mmCIF file of N, CA, C and O in Angstrom:
data_model
loop_
_atom_site.group_PDB
_atom_site.id
_atom_site.type_symbol
_atom_site.label_atom_id
_atom_site.label_comp_id
_atom_site.label_asym_id
_atom_site.label_seq_id
_atom_site.Cartn_x
_atom_site.Cartn_y
_atom_site.Cartn_z
ATOM 1 N N MET A 27 58.458 -30.453 33.476
ATOM 2 C CA MET A 27 58.731 -29.886 34.779
ATOM 3 C C MET A 27 60.139 -29.322 34.839
ATOM 4 O O MET A 27 60.833 -29.448 35.823
ATOM 5 N N ASP A 28 60.556 -28.686 33.770
ATOM 6 C CA ASP A 28 61.881 -28.086 33.746
ATOM 7 C C ASP A 28 61.915 -26.744 34.460
ATOM 8 O O ASP A 28 62.977 -26.158 34.586
ATOM 9 N N GLY A 29 60.777 -26.261 34.928
ATOM 10 C CA GLY A 29 60.719 -24.950 35.560
ATOM 11 C C GLY A 29 61.418 -24.884 36.892
ATOM 12 O O GLY A 29 61.985 -23.862 37.261
ATOM 13 N N ILE A 30 61.425 -25.977 37.653
ATOM 14 C CA ILE A 30 62.082 -25.990 38.951
ATOM 15 C C ILE A 30 63.514 -26.455 38.748
ATOM 16 O O ILE A 30 63.760 -27.574 38.321
ATOM 17 N N LYS A 31 64.481 -25.584 39.042
ATOM 18 C CA LYS A 31 65.881 -25.939 38.845
ATOM 19 C C LYS A 31 66.400 -26.778 40.009
ATOM 20 O O LYS A 31 66.828 -27.899 39.816
ATOM 21 N N TYR A 32 66.377 -26.213 41.216
ATOM 22 C CA TYR A 32 66.904 -26.930 42.376
ATOM 23 C C TYR A 32 66.454 -26.248 43.661
ATOM 24 O O TYR A 32 66.022 -25.096 43.649
ATOM 25 N N ALA A 33 66.557 -26.968 44.758
ATOM 26 C CA ALA A 33 66.247 -26.420 46.075
ATOM 27 C C ALA A 33 67.438 -25.606 46.557
ATOM 28 O O ALA A 33 68.589 -25.946 46.303
ATOM 29 N N VAL A 34 67.142 -24.520 47.260
ATOM 30 C CA VAL A 34 68.178 -23.628 47.746
ATOM 31 C C VAL A 34 68.541 -24.013 49.177
ATOM 32 O O VAL A 34 67.657 -24.231 50.006
ATOM 33 N N VAL A 35 69.831 -24.098 49.464
ATOM 34 C CA VAL A 35 70.296 -24.422 50.815
ATOM 35 C C VAL A 35 71.142 -23.251 51.315
ATOM 36 O O VAL A 35 72.317 -23.125 50.981
ATOM 37 N N THR A 36 70.506 -22.356 52.074
ATOM 38 C CA THR A 36 71.183 -21.241 52.718
ATOM 39 C C THR A 36 70.742 -21.200 54.169
ATOM 40 O O THR A 36 69.866 -21.973 54.577
ATOM 41 N N ASP A 37 71.327 -20.302 54.946
ATOM 42 C CA ASP A 37 70.930 -20.177 56.347
ATOM 43 C C ASP A 37 69.452 -19.810 56.469
ATOM 44 O O ASP A 37 68.728 -20.361 57.286
ATOM 45 N N LYS A 38 69.009 -18.878 55.646
ATOM 46 C CA LYS A 38 67.613 -18.455 55.707
ATOM 47 C C LYS A 38 66.672 -19.582 55.283
ATOM 48 O O LYS A 38 65.643 -19.798 55.910
ATOM 49 N N SER A 39 67.023 -20.306 54.223
ATOM 50 C CA SER A 39 66.133 -21.379 53.773
ATOM 51 C C SER A 39 66.054 -22.501 54.799
ATOM 52 O O SER A 39 65.023 -23.145 54.934
ATOM 53 N N LEU A 40 67.133 -22.744 55.542
ATOM 54 C CA LEU A 40 67.087 -23.749 56.607
ATOM 55 C C LEU A 40 66.173 -23.314 57.747
ATOM 56 O O LEU A 40 65.463 -24.133 58.324
ATOM 57 N N ARG A 41 66.187 -22.033 58.072
ATOM 58 C CA ARG A 41 65.267 -21.527 59.108
ATOM 59 C C ARG A 41 63.816 -21.610 58.651
ATOM 60 O O ARG A 41 62.920 -21.872 59.443
ATOM 61 N N LEU A 42 63.580 -21.388 57.372
ATOM 62 C CA LEU A 42 62.214 -21.405 56.848
ATOM 63 C C LEU A 42 61.616 -22.805 56.809
ATOM 64 O O LEU A 42 60.394 -22.953 56.832
ATOM 65 N N VAL A 43 62.451 -23.835 56.752
ATOM 66 C CA VAL A 43 61.940 -25.211 56.721
ATOM 67 C C VAL A 43 61.142 -25.503 57.999
ATOM 68 O O VAL A 43 60.135 -26.202 57.954
ATOM 69 N N PHE A 44 61.562 -24.936 59.117
ATOM 70 C CA PHE A 44 60.838 -25.138 60.371
ATOM 71 C C PHE A 44 59.465 -24.462 60.356
ATOM 72 O O PHE A 44 58.590 -24.811 61.127
ATOM 73 N N LYS A 45 59.267 -23.478 59.474
ATOM 74 C CA LYS A 45 57.974 -22.813 59.312
ATOM 75 C C LYS A 45 57.162 -23.433 58.170
ATOM 76 O O LYS A 45 56.175 -22.851 57.719
ATOM 77 N N ASN A 46 57.613 -24.589 57.683
ATOM 78 C CA ASN A 46 56.959 -25.313 56.594
ATOM 79 C C ASN A 46 57.012 -24.525 55.281
ATOM 80 O O ASN A 46 56.078 -24.538 54.490
ATOM 81 N N GLN A 47 58.138 -23.829 55.065
ATOM 82 C CA GLN A 47 58.367 -23.096 53.833
ATOM 83 C C GLN A 47 59.630 -23.629 53.168
ATOM 84 O O GLN A 47 60.639 -23.855 53.824
ATOM 85 N N TYR A 48 59.569 -23.816 51.863
ATOM 86 C CA TYR A 48 60.687 -24.375 51.109
ATOM 87 C C TYR A 48 61.077 -23.403 50.003
ATOM 88 O O TYR A 48 60.226 -22.747 49.410
ATOM 89 N N THR A 49 62.367 -23.331 49.707
ATOM 90 C CA THR A 49 62.899 -22.365 48.757
ATOM 91 C C THR A 49 63.468 -23.092 47.539
ATOM 92 O O THR A 49 64.241 -24.029 47.688
ATOM 93 N N PHE A 50 63.062 -22.623 46.350
ATOM 94 C CA PHE A 50 63.525 -23.212 45.094
ATOM 95 C C PHE A 50 63.968 -22.111 44.144
ATOM 96 O O PHE A 50 63.379 -21.026 44.130
ATOM 97 N N ASN A 51 64.982 -22.385 43.335
ATOM 98 C CA ASN A 51 65.290 -21.542 42.195
ATOM 99 C C ASN A 51 64.532 -22.106 41.008
ATOM 100 O O ASN A 51 64.532 -23.319 40.786
ATOM 101 N N VAL A 52 63.880 -21.222 40.264
ATOM 102 C CA VAL A 52 63.046 -21.650 39.146
ATOM 103 C C VAL A 52 63.414 -20.858 37.896
ATOM 104 O O VAL A 52 64.131 -19.858 37.965
ATOM 105 N N GLU A 53 62.939 -21.315 36.754
ATOM 106 C CA GLU A 53 63.143 -20.595 35.497
ATOM 107 C C GLU A 53 62.449 -19.238 35.591
ATOM 108 O O GLU A 53 61.336 -19.134 36.100
ATOM 109 N N SER A 54 63.090 -18.210 35.075
ATOM 110 C CA SER A 54 62.529 -16.868 35.194
ATOM 111 C C SER A 54 61.284 -16.678 34.329
ATOM 112 O O SER A 54 60.472 -15.810 34.609
ATOM 113 N N GLY A 55 61.094 -17.493 33.321
ATOM 114 C CA GLY A 55 59.944 -17.346 32.435
ATOM 115 C C GLY A 55 58.699 -18.086 32.877
ATOM 116 O O GLY A 55 57.628 -17.910 32.317
ATOM 117 N N SER A 56 58.790 -18.924 33.899
ATOM 118 C CA SER A 56 57.632 -19.719 34.315
ATOM 119 C C SER A 56 56.714 -18.901 35.231
ATOM 120 O O SER A 56 57.158 -18.024 35.959
ATOM 121 N N THR A 57 55.432 -19.219 35.184
ATOM 122 C CA THR A 57 54.449 -18.472 35.961
ATOM 123 C C THR A 57 54.234 -19.111 37.328
ATOM 124 O O THR A 57 54.628 -20.242 37.573
ATOM 125 N N ARG A 58 53.562 -18.358 38.200
ATOM 126 C CA ARG A 58 53.309 -18.847 39.556
ATOM 127 C C ARG A 58 52.390 -20.060 39.549
ATOM 128 O O ARG A 58 52.580 -21.002 40.304
ATOM 129 N N THR A 59 51.395 -20.060 38.690
ATOM 130 C CA THR A 59 50.458 -21.185 38.649
ATOM 131 C C THR A 59 51.143 -22.448 38.137
ATOM 132 O O THR A 59 50.858 -23.541 38.624
ATOM 133 N N GLU A 60 52.057 -22.299 37.164
ATOM 134 C CA GLU A 60 52.813 -23.456 36.681
ATOM 135 C C GLU A 60 53.662 -24.051 37.800
ATOM 136 O O GLU A 60 53.667 -25.265 38.000
ATOM 137 N N ILE A 61 54.351 -23.212 38.526
ATOM 138 C CA ILE A 61 55.234 -23.692 39.581
ATOM 139 C C ILE A 61 54.431 -24.324 40.703
ATOM 140 O O ILE A 61 54.813 -25.361 41.246
ATOM 141 N N LYS A 62 53.291 -23.741 41.035
ATOM 142 C CA LYS A 62 52.439 -24.321 42.077
ATOM 143 C C LYS A 62 51.971 -25.716 41.668
ATOM 144 O O LYS A 62 52.042 -26.666 42.450
ATOM 145 N N SER A 63 51.543 -25.867 40.434
ATOM 146 C CA SER A 63 51.072 -27.179 39.988
ATOM 147 C C SER A 63 52.224 -28.183 39.911
ATOM 148 O O SER A 63 52.046 -29.350 40.245
ATOM 149 N N TRP A 64 53.420 -27.744 39.511
ATOM 150 C CA TRP A 64 54.573 -28.636 39.459
ATOM 151 C C TRP A 64 54.956 -29.135 40.841
ATOM 152 O O TRP A 64 55.235 -30.310 41.029
ATOM 153 N N VAL A 65 54.971 -28.229 41.830
ATOM 154 C CA VAL A 65 55.345 -28.628 43.198
ATOM 155 C C VAL A 65 54.308 -29.589 43.765
ATOM 156 O O VAL A 65 54.651 -30.602 44.378
ATOM 157 N N GLU A 66 53.029 -29.294 43.562
ATOM 158 C CA GLU A 66 51.973 -30.169 44.073
ATOM 159 C C GLU A 66 52.024 -31.541 43.412
ATOM 160 O O GLU A 66 51.838 -32.560 44.061
ATOM 161 N N LEU A 67 52.306 -31.585 42.115
ATOM 162 C CA LEU A 67 52.369 -32.852 41.394
ATOM 163 C C LEU A 67 53.627 -33.646 41.731
ATOM 164 O O LEU A 67 53.565 -34.853 41.965
ATOM 165 N N LEU A 68 54.760 -32.965 41.802
ATOM 166 C CA LEU A 68 56.038 -33.630 42.014
ATOM 167 C C LEU A 68 56.182 -34.189 43.428
ATOM 168 O O LEU A 68 56.637 -35.305 43.617
ATOM 169 N N PHE A 69 55.754 -33.405 44.436
ATOM 170 C CA PHE A 69 55.951 -33.808 45.825
ATOM 171 C C PHE A 69 54.687 -34.293 46.517
ATOM 172 O O PHE A 69 54.748 -34.782 47.638
ATOM 173 N N GLY A 70 53.519 -34.146 45.906
ATOM 174 C CA GLY A 70 52.272 -34.598 46.503
ATOM 175 C C GLY A 70 51.871 -33.800 47.728
ATOM 176 O O GLY A 70 51.462 -34.365 48.741
ATOM 177 N N VAL A 71 51.987 -32.478 47.661
ATOM 178 C CA VAL A 71 51.667 -31.600 48.792
ATOM 179 C C VAL A 71 50.658 -30.550 48.342
ATOM 180 O O VAL A 71 50.361 -30.424 47.159
ATOM 181 N N LYS A 72 50.132 -29.781 49.295
ATOM 182 C CA LYS A 72 49.225 -28.674 48.997
ATOM 183 C C LYS A 72 49.924 -27.357 49.313
ATOM 184 O O LYS A 72 50.418 -27.147 50.414
ATOM 185 N N VAL A 73 49.959 -26.465 48.336
ATOM 186 C CA VAL A 73 50.609 -25.164 48.479
ATOM 187 C C VAL A 73 49.555 -24.136 48.855
ATOM 188 O O VAL A 73 48.502 -24.058 48.223
ATOM 189 N N ILE A 74 49.833 -23.322 49.902
ATOM 190 C CA ILE A 74 48.868 -22.282 50.278
ATOM 191 C C ILE A 74 49.365 -20.883 49.932
ATOM 192 O O ILE A 74 48.565 -19.983 49.750
ATOM 193 N N ALA A 75 50.695 -20.690 49.836
ATOM 194 C CA ALA A 75 51.221 -19.366 49.498
ATOM 195 C C ALA A 75 52.538 -19.503 48.759
ATOM 196 O O ALA A 75 53.267 -20.473 48.950
ATOM 197 N N MET A 76 52.819 -18.500 47.923
ATOM 198 C CA MET A 76 54.077 -18.469 47.176
ATOM 199 C C MET A 76 54.576 -17.034 47.131
ATOM 200 O O MET A 76 53.825 -16.122 46.812
ATOM 201 N N ASN A 77 55.834 -16.846 47.453
ATOM 202 C CA ASN A 77 56.485 -15.547 47.327
ATOM 203 C C ASN A 77 57.650 -15.705 46.376
ATOM 204 O O ASN A 77 58.336 -16.725 46.400
ATOM 205 N N SER A 78 57.886 -14.693 45.558
ATOM 206 C CA SER A 78 58.982 -14.809 44.611
ATOM 207 C C SER A 78 59.730 -13.488 44.528
ATOM 208 O O SER A 78 59.180 -12.416 44.805
ATOM 209 N N HIS A 79 60.981 -13.587 44.172
ATOM 210 C CA HIS A 79 61.760 -12.412 43.842
ATOM 211 C C HIS A 79 62.788 -12.775 42.794
ATOM 212 O O HIS A 79 63.177 -13.922 42.658
ATOM 213 N N ARG A 80 63.183 -11.774 42.035
ATOM 214 C CA ARG A 80 64.108 -11.975 40.932
ATOM 215 C C ARG A 80 65.495 -11.558 41.385
ATOM 216 O O ARG A 80 65.693 -10.462 41.891
ATOM 217 N N LEU A 81 66.447 -12.458 41.202
ATOM 218 C CA LEU A 81 67.827 -12.184 41.576
ATOM 219 C C LEU A 81 68.623 -11.825 40.329
ATOM 220 O O LEU A 81 68.476 -12.474 39.289
ATOM 221 N N PRO A 82 69.438 -10.783 40.388
ATOM 222 C CA PRO A 82 70.171 -10.366 39.192
ATOM 223 C C PRO A 82 71.303 -11.322 38.861
ATOM 224 O O PRO A 82 71.821 -12.030 39.727
ATOM 225 N N GLY A 83 71.689 -11.335 37.600
ATOM 226 C CA GLY A 83 72.846 -12.116 37.182
ATOM 227 C C GLY A 83 74.127 -11.454 37.643
ATOM 228 O O GLY A 83 74.153 -10.273 38.001
ATOM 229 N N LYS A 84 75.193 -12.210 37.646
ATOM 230 C CA LYS A 84 76.480 -11.684 38.104
ATOM 231 C C LYS A 84 77.329 -11.272 36.910
ATOM 232 O O LYS A 84 77.221 -11.842 35.829
ATOM 233 N N ARG A 85 78.186 -10.290 37.115
ATOM 234 C CA ARG A 85 79.085 -9.844 36.058
ATOM 235 C C ARG A 85 80.219 -10.846 35.899
ATOM 236 O O ARG A 85 80.735 -11.369 36.869
ATOM 237 N N THR A 86 80.581 -11.093 34.671
ATOM 238 C CA THR A 86 81.668 -12.018 34.386
ATOM 239 C C THR A 86 82.614 -11.385 33.384
ATOM 240 O O THR A 86 82.275 -10.402 32.724
ATOM 241 N N GLY A 87 83.766 -11.962 33.244
ATOM 242 C CA GLY A 87 84.705 -11.524 32.221
ATOM 243 C C GLY A 87 85.815 -10.662 32.769
ATOM 244 O O GLY A 87 85.814 -10.250 33.928
ATOM 245 N N LYS A 88 86.768 -10.415 31.918
ATOM 246 C CA LYS A 88 87.913 -9.581 32.262
ATOM 247 C C LYS A 88 88.171 -8.602 31.136
ATOM 248 O O LYS A 88 87.980 -8.905 29.958
ATOM 249 N N ARG A 89 88.584 -7.443 31.493
ATOM 250 C CA ARG A 89 88.969 -6.377 30.570
ATOM 251 C C ARG A 89 87.880 -6.074 29.545
ATOM 252 O O ARG A 89 86.801 -5.668 29.881
ATOM 253 N N ARG A 90 88.161 -6.339 28.283
ATOM 254 C CA ARG A 90 87.225 -5.943 27.237
ATOM 255 C C ARG A 90 86.066 -6.907 27.059
ATOM 256 O O ARG A 90 85.055 -6.561 26.470
ATOM 257 N N ARG A 91 86.183 -8.126 27.495
ATOM 258 C CA ARG A 91 85.134 -9.121 27.287
ATOM 259 C C ARG A 91 84.236 -9.207 28.518
ATOM 260 O O ARG A 91 84.224 -10.204 29.217
ATOM 261 N N MET A 92 83.517 -8.166 28.801
ATOM 262 C CA MET A 92 82.611 -8.151 29.948
ATOM 263 C C MET A 92 81.272 -8.756 29.550
ATOM 264 O O MET A 92 80.812 -8.602 28.425
ATOM 265 N N GLY A 93 80.655 -9.445 30.467
ATOM 266 C CA GLY A 93 79.364 -10.048 30.215
ATOM 267 C C GLY A 93 78.647 -10.236 31.540
ATOM 268 O O GLY A 93 79.021 -9.641 32.551
ATOM 269 N N HIS A 94 77.626 -11.046 31.536
ATOM 270 C CA HIS A 94 76.903 -11.334 32.769
ATOM 271 C C HIS A 94 76.209 -12.685 32.645
ATOM 272 O O HIS A 94 75.944 -13.153 31.544
ATOM 273 N N THR A 95 75.948 -13.299 33.786
ATOM 274 C CA THR A 95 75.190 -14.540 33.798
ATOM 275 C C THR A 95 73.711 -14.196 33.761
ATOM 276 O O THR A 95 73.318 -13.056 34.029
ATOM 277 N N MET A 96 72.886 -15.164 33.461
ATOM 278 C CA MET A 96 71.452 -14.923 33.374
ATOM 279 C C MET A 96 70.863 -14.678 34.758
ATOM 280 O O MET A 96 71.313 -15.273 35.735
ATOM 281 N N HIS A 97 69.849 -13.817 34.815
ATOM 282 C CA HIS A 97 69.147 -13.635 36.077
ATOM 283 C C HIS A 97 68.231 -14.826 36.317
ATOM 284 O O HIS A 97 67.930 -15.577 35.391
ATOM 285 N N TYR A 98 67.836 -15.024 37.562
ATOM 286 C CA TYR A 98 66.974 -16.144 37.886
ATOM 287 C C TYR A 98 65.959 -15.733 38.938
ATOM 288 O O TYR A 98 66.037 -14.631 39.494
ATOM 289 N N ARG A 99 65.038 -16.593 39.200
ATOM 290 C CA ARG A 99 63.922 -16.292 40.080
ATOM 291 C C ARG A 99 63.924 -17.278 41.244
ATOM 292 O O ARG A 99 64.169 -18.463 41.046
ATOM 293 N N ARG A 100 63.670 -16.787 42.442
ATOM 294 C CA ARG A 100 63.636 -17.639 43.619
ATOM 295 C C ARG A 100 62.225 -17.605 44.201
ATOM 296 O O ARG A 100 61.641 -16.553 44.369
ATOM 297 N N MET A 101 61.683 -18.802 44.482
ATOM 298 C CA MET A 101 60.332 -18.930 45.032
ATOM 299 C C MET A 101 60.416 -19.498 46.443
ATOM 300 O O MET A 101 61.123 -20.477 46.673
ATOM 301 N N ILE A 102 59.686 -18.870 47.359
ATOM 302 C CA ILE A 102 59.521 -19.404 48.704
ATOM 303 C C ILE A 102 58.094 -19.927 48.772
ATOM 304 O O ILE A 102 57.134 -19.163 48.653
ATOM 305 N N ILE A 103 57.955 -21.236 48.942
ATOM 306 C CA ILE A 103 56.658 -21.900 48.861
ATOM 307 C C ILE A 103 56.239 -22.346 50.256
ATOM 308 O O ILE A 103 56.992 -23.050 50.935
ATOM 309 N N THR A 104 55.040 -21.925 50.678
ATOM 310 C CA THR A 104 54.500 -22.305 51.980
ATOM 311 C C THR A 104 53.487 -23.420 51.784
ATOM 312 O O THR A 104 52.585 -23.305 50.959
ATOM 313 N N LEU A 105 53.654 -24.490 52.540
ATOM 314 C CA LEU A 105 52.764 -25.642 52.445
ATOM 315 C C LEU A 105 51.714 -25.596 53.540
ATOM 316 O O LEU A 105 51.901 -24.949 54.572
ATOM 317 N N GLN A 106 50.595 -26.288 53.309
ATOM 318 C CA GLN A 106 49.551 -26.396 54.325
ATOM 319 C C GLN A 106 50.092 -27.141 55.534
ATOM 320 O O GLN A 106 50.971 -27.999 55.392
ATOM 321 N N PRO A 107 49.570 -26.830 56.733
ATOM 322 C CA PRO A 107 50.002 -27.589 57.918
ATOM 323 C C PRO A 107 49.689 -29.074 57.734
ATOM 324 O O PRO A 107 48.656 -29.447 57.205
ATOM 325 N N GLY A 108 50.620 -29.900 58.166
ATOM 326 C CA GLY A 108 50.461 -31.339 58.012
ATOM 327 C C GLY A 108 51.182 -31.897 56.799
ATOM 328 O O GLY A 108 51.398 -33.100 56.702
ATOM 329 N N TYR A 109 51.561 -31.050 55.860
ATOM 330 C CA TYR A 109 52.302 -31.479 54.677
ATOM 331 C C TYR A 109 53.767 -31.081 54.838
ATOM 332 O O TYR A 109 54.094 -30.084 55.469
ATOM 333 N N SER A 110 54.644 -31.885 54.265
ATOM 334 C CA SER A 110 56.064 -31.547 54.230
ATOM 335 C C SER A 110 56.690 -32.280 53.054
ATOM 336 O O SER A 110 56.089 -33.172 52.463
ATOM 337 N N ILE A 111 57.902 -31.893 52.727
ATOM 338 C CA ILE A 111 58.650 -32.553 51.670
ATOM 339 C C ILE A 111 59.777 -33.319 52.361
ATOM 340 O O ILE A 111 60.831 -32.754 52.651
ATOM 341 N N PRO A 112 59.551 -34.601 52.668
ATOM 342 C CA PRO A 112 60.536 -35.337 53.463
ATOM 343 C C PRO A 112 61.885 -35.517 52.783
ATOM 344 O O PRO A 112 62.906 -35.530 53.445
ATOM 345 N N SER A 113 61.904 -35.624 51.470
ATOM 346 C CA SER A 113 63.188 -35.809 50.788
ATOM 347 C C SER A 113 64.084 -34.594 50.976
ATOM 348 O O SER A 113 65.296 -34.717 51.149
ATOM 349 N N LEU A 114 63.505 -33.384 50.967
ATOM 350 C CA LEU A 114 64.295 -32.184 51.194
ATOM 351 C C LEU A 114 64.685 -32.033 52.653
ATOM 352 O O LEU A 114 65.768 -31.593 52.974
ATOM 353 N N ARG A 115 63.777 -32.410 53.562
ATOM 354 C CA ARG A 115 64.104 -32.340 54.991
ATOM 355 C C ARG A 115 65.286 -33.236 55.318
ATOM 356 O O ARG A 115 66.165 -32.874 56.071
ATOM 357 N N ASN A 116 65.328 -34.428 54.721
ATOM 358 C CA ASN A 116 66.431 -35.360 54.975
ATOM 359 C C ASN A 116 67.739 -34.827 54.392
ATOM 360 O O ASN A 116 68.803 -35.043 54.960
ATOM 361 N N LEU A 117 67.664 -34.160 53.234
ATOM 362 C CA LEU A 117 68.870 -33.606 52.657
ATOM 363 C C LEU A 117 69.414 -32.441 53.458
ATOM 364 O O LEU A 117 70.617 -32.262 53.584
ATOM 365 N N LEU A 118 68.499 -31.634 54.006
ATOM 366 C CA LEU A 118 68.930 -30.424 54.708
ATOM 367 C C LEU A 118 69.431 -30.709 56.113
ATOM 368 O O LEU A 118 70.215 -29.958 56.662
ATOM 369 N N PHE A 119 68.962 -31.797 56.725
ATOM 370 C CA PHE A 119 69.365 -32.057 58.117
ATOM 371 C C PHE A 119 70.048 -33.371 58.242
ATOM 372 O O PHE A 119 69.858 -34.368 57.963
#
């Protein structure tokens, strides 16, 4: 279950928690079905929808040694009504 890196805590992700949607950064190589099964297994919930987008890496370095960080993928996961992830709710509020 190395595909899920961590939960995202931003203003938008906090608003989405009230709509029963949770935001995670995941490995860019993992598939939607893998992530859905990991979330259902790890938290014991039912997933009904998943949205994802790829965020670009940031530029790093100075002068001649320019580089960039790796890009990553962010998933917004919608749970069935009646399900929630209480450990994340307690952390966020």
